[in-house]
Short mmCIF file of C-alpha atoms in Angstrom, two decimals:
data_model
loop_
_atom_site.label_atom_id
_atom_site.label_comp_id
_atom_site.label_asym_id
_atom_site.label_seq_id
_atom_site.Cartn_x
_atom_site.Cartn_y
_atom_site.Cartn_z
CA UNK A 5 -27.17 24.30 11.51
CA UNK A 6 -29.06 24.46 8.10
CA UNK A 7 -25.82 24.43 6.08
CA UNK A 8 -26.21 20.69 5.03
CA UNK A 9 -23.00 19.81 6.67
CA UNK A 10 -22.52 17.15 9.38
CA UNK A 11 -22.63 18.31 12.89
CA UNK A 12 -21.81 16.71 16.19
CA UNK A 13 -21.19 17.48 19.93
CA UNK A 14 -18.00 16.30 21.51
CA UNK A 15 -16.26 17.27 24.62
CA UNK A 16 -18.24 20.58 24.92
CA UNK A 17 -17.46 21.69 21.29
CA UNK A 18 -19.92 21.78 18.46
CA UNK A 19 -18.13 20.39 15.38
CA UNK A 20 -19.81 21.37 12.18
CA UNK A 21 -16.65 20.98 9.87
CA UNK A 22 -16.96 24.55 8.62
CA UNK A 23 -15.97 26.49 11.81
CA UNK A 24 -14.53 23.64 13.84
CA UNK A 25 -12.84 20.34 12.94
CA UNK A 26 -11.26 17.54 14.71
CA UNK A 27 -9.62 14.21 13.67
CA UNK A 28 -8.26 11.33 15.57
CA UNK A 29 -5.48 8.95 14.47
CA UNK A 30 -5.69 5.57 15.87
CA UNK A 31 -3.40 2.53 15.43
CA UNK A 32 -5.05 -0.98 15.94
CA UNK A 33 -5.97 -2.94 12.84
CA UNK A 34 -8.02 -5.43 14.75
CA UNK A 35 -11.35 -3.85 15.83
CA UNK A 36 -11.56 -6.07 18.95
CA UNK A 37 -8.59 -4.04 20.16
CA UNK A 38 -10.09 -0.62 19.71
CA UNK A 39 -11.42 -0.51 23.22
CA UNK A 40 -8.06 -1.01 24.71
CA UNK A 41 -6.37 1.84 22.72
CA UNK A 42 -6.11 5.40 23.43
CA UNK A 43 -5.25 6.49 19.91
CA UNK A 44 -1.99 7.82 18.45
CA UNK A 45 -2.85 11.49 18.14
CA UNK A 46 -5.58 14.09 17.59
CA UNK A 47 -5.74 17.33 15.42
CA UNK A 48 -8.33 20.11 15.33
CA UNK A 49 -8.82 23.58 14.06
CA UNK A 50 -11.09 26.38 15.18
CA UNK A 51 -12.01 29.11 12.71
CA UNK A 52 -11.00 32.66 13.87
CA UNK A 53 -14.25 34.62 14.55
CA UNK A 54 -12.53 37.90 13.43
CA UNK A 55 -11.20 36.53 10.27
CA UNK A 56 -12.97 33.49 8.70
CA UNK A 57 -10.16 32.81 6.41
CA UNK A 58 -7.85 31.87 9.31
CA UNK A 59 -8.14 29.13 11.89
CA UNK A 60 -5.91 27.97 14.73
CA UNK A 61 -4.80 24.44 14.47
CA UNK A 62 -3.53 22.14 17.19
CA UNK A 63 -2.02 18.67 16.81
CA UNK A 64 -1.00 16.32 19.59
CA UNK A 65 0.70 12.93 19.14
CA UNK A 66 1.35 10.59 22.06
CA UNK A 67 5.06 10.39 23.08
CA UNK A 68 5.51 6.72 21.99
CA UNK A 69 4.32 7.62 18.44
CA UNK A 70 6.67 10.66 18.04
CA UNK A 71 9.02 10.54 14.93
CA UNK A 72 6.83 8.36 12.76
CA UNK A 73 5.00 11.07 10.75
CA UNK A 74 1.80 10.93 12.37
CA UNK A 75 1.78 14.53 13.31
CA UNK A 76 2.48 15.46 9.75
CA UNK A 77 -0.34 13.40 8.52
CA UNK A 78 -2.63 15.03 11.00
CA UNK A 79 -1.56 18.45 9.93
CA UNK A 80 -2.33 17.56 6.30
CA UNK A 81 -5.64 16.20 7.33
CA UNK A 82 -6.52 19.44 8.95
CA UNK A 83 -5.21 21.38 6.01
CA UNK A 84 -7.29 19.49 3.47
CA UNK A 85 -10.60 20.02 5.44
CA UNK A 86 -9.71 23.74 6.19
CA UNK A 87 -9.04 24.37 2.47
CA UNK A 88 -12.36 22.64 1.51
CA UNK A 89 -14.11 25.10 3.96
CA UNK A 90 -12.63 28.36 2.68
CA UNK A 91 -9.88 28.65 5.12
CA UNK A 92 -6.63 30.10 3.36
CA UNK A 93 -4.16 30.02 6.51
CA UNK A 94 -3.65 27.82 9.49
CA UNK A 95 -2.03 29.20 12.62
CA UNK A 96 -0.32 27.01 15.12
CA UNK A 97 1.62 27.48 18.44
CA UNK A 98 4.54 25.07 18.21
CA UNK A 99 6.39 23.78 21.24
CA UNK A 100 9.81 25.07 21.21
CA UNK A 101 11.33 21.52 21.69
CA UNK A 102 9.62 20.36 18.54
CA UNK A 103 12.58 21.01 16.26
CA UNK A 104 11.51 18.48 13.59
CA UNK A 105 8.16 20.27 12.99
CA UNK A 106 9.91 23.77 13.18
CA UNK A 107 12.31 22.55 10.38
CA UNK A 108 9.41 21.33 8.22
CA UNK A 109 7.49 24.66 8.88
CA UNK A 110 10.53 26.67 7.65
CA UNK A 111 10.95 24.52 4.60
CA UNK A 112 7.36 25.18 3.50
CA UNK A 113 7.97 28.84 3.84
CA UNK A 114 5.61 29.67 6.67
CA UNK A 115 5.47 33.00 8.42
CA UNK A 116 6.34 32.94 12.20
CA UNK A 117 5.67 35.59 14.64
CA UNK A 118 5.86 36.05 18.56
CA UNK A 119 2.80 37.08 20.48
CA UNK A 120 2.88 39.82 22.95
CA UNK A 121 2.98 37.10 25.72
CA UNK A 122 6.16 35.53 24.06
CA UNK A 123 4.57 32.56 22.40
CA UNK A 124 5.91 31.43 18.90
CA UNK A 125 3.18 31.10 16.31
CA UNK A 126 3.52 29.80 12.80
CA UNK A 127 1.11 30.51 9.97
CA UNK A 128 0.75 27.97 7.14
CA UNK A 129 -0.62 29.21 3.80
CA UNK A 130 -2.90 26.86 2.03
CA UNK A 131 -2.80 24.62 0.11
CA UNK A 132 0.25 23.15 1.71
CA UNK A 133 2.98 21.87 -0.75
CA UNK A 134 2.61 18.28 -1.81
CA UNK A 135 4.37 15.73 0.47
CA UNK A 136 7.93 14.67 -0.50
CA UNK A 137 8.51 11.46 -2.18
CA UNK A 138 10.41 10.34 0.97
CA UNK A 139 7.17 10.70 3.12
CA UNK A 140 4.85 9.30 0.47
CA UNK A 141 6.88 7.18 -2.24
CA UNK A 142 3.87 6.20 -4.42
CA UNK A 143 1.59 9.11 -3.54
CA UNK A 144 -1.13 7.00 -2.17
CA UNK A 145 -1.00 7.68 1.65
CA UNK A 146 -1.53 11.44 1.53
CA UNK A 147 -4.21 11.08 -1.36
CA UNK A 148 -6.05 8.64 0.91
CA UNK A 149 -5.85 11.25 3.86
CA UNK A 150 -7.14 13.92 1.48
CA UNK A 151 -10.00 11.77 0.43
CA UNK A 152 -10.84 10.70 3.94
CA UNK A 153 -10.52 14.19 5.36
CA UNK A 154 -12.80 15.88 2.73
CA UNK A 155 -15.29 13.05 2.81
CA UNK A 156 -14.66 11.67 -0.60
CA UNK A 157 -14.78 7.99 -1.53
CA UNK A 158 -11.55 6.21 -2.03
#
């Protein structure tokens, strides 16, 4: 695209990491097992065409991996890339049954609103607050996610 940023095609979307970003979380340590895994979760954002400082984010984690912090790691991965590309707010539609994420969203002081169709959206201002010591006791996990998400070396 002439911007000097990596681009790729996947599933009908053009990812250039400035307008659209996607990240997959996988679990196997042994590369020989990768072909047998479906992954643990996926996250993506798509920049709003009418306001380039806003992007809609989506995160999905397979049921068997719920409750282990993978969704939050993916939220942070999206936020790090979004922030690096000039996005200042991420917007997300959150399933009403996802009480754990809704509690976290309220703790980080996000704005919520209901669409005309009745869907509940949350808007996260960037940068997100640093993860709690409970989530990342020595500060290395989220630092590694930030480095990987923004293409820096660890």
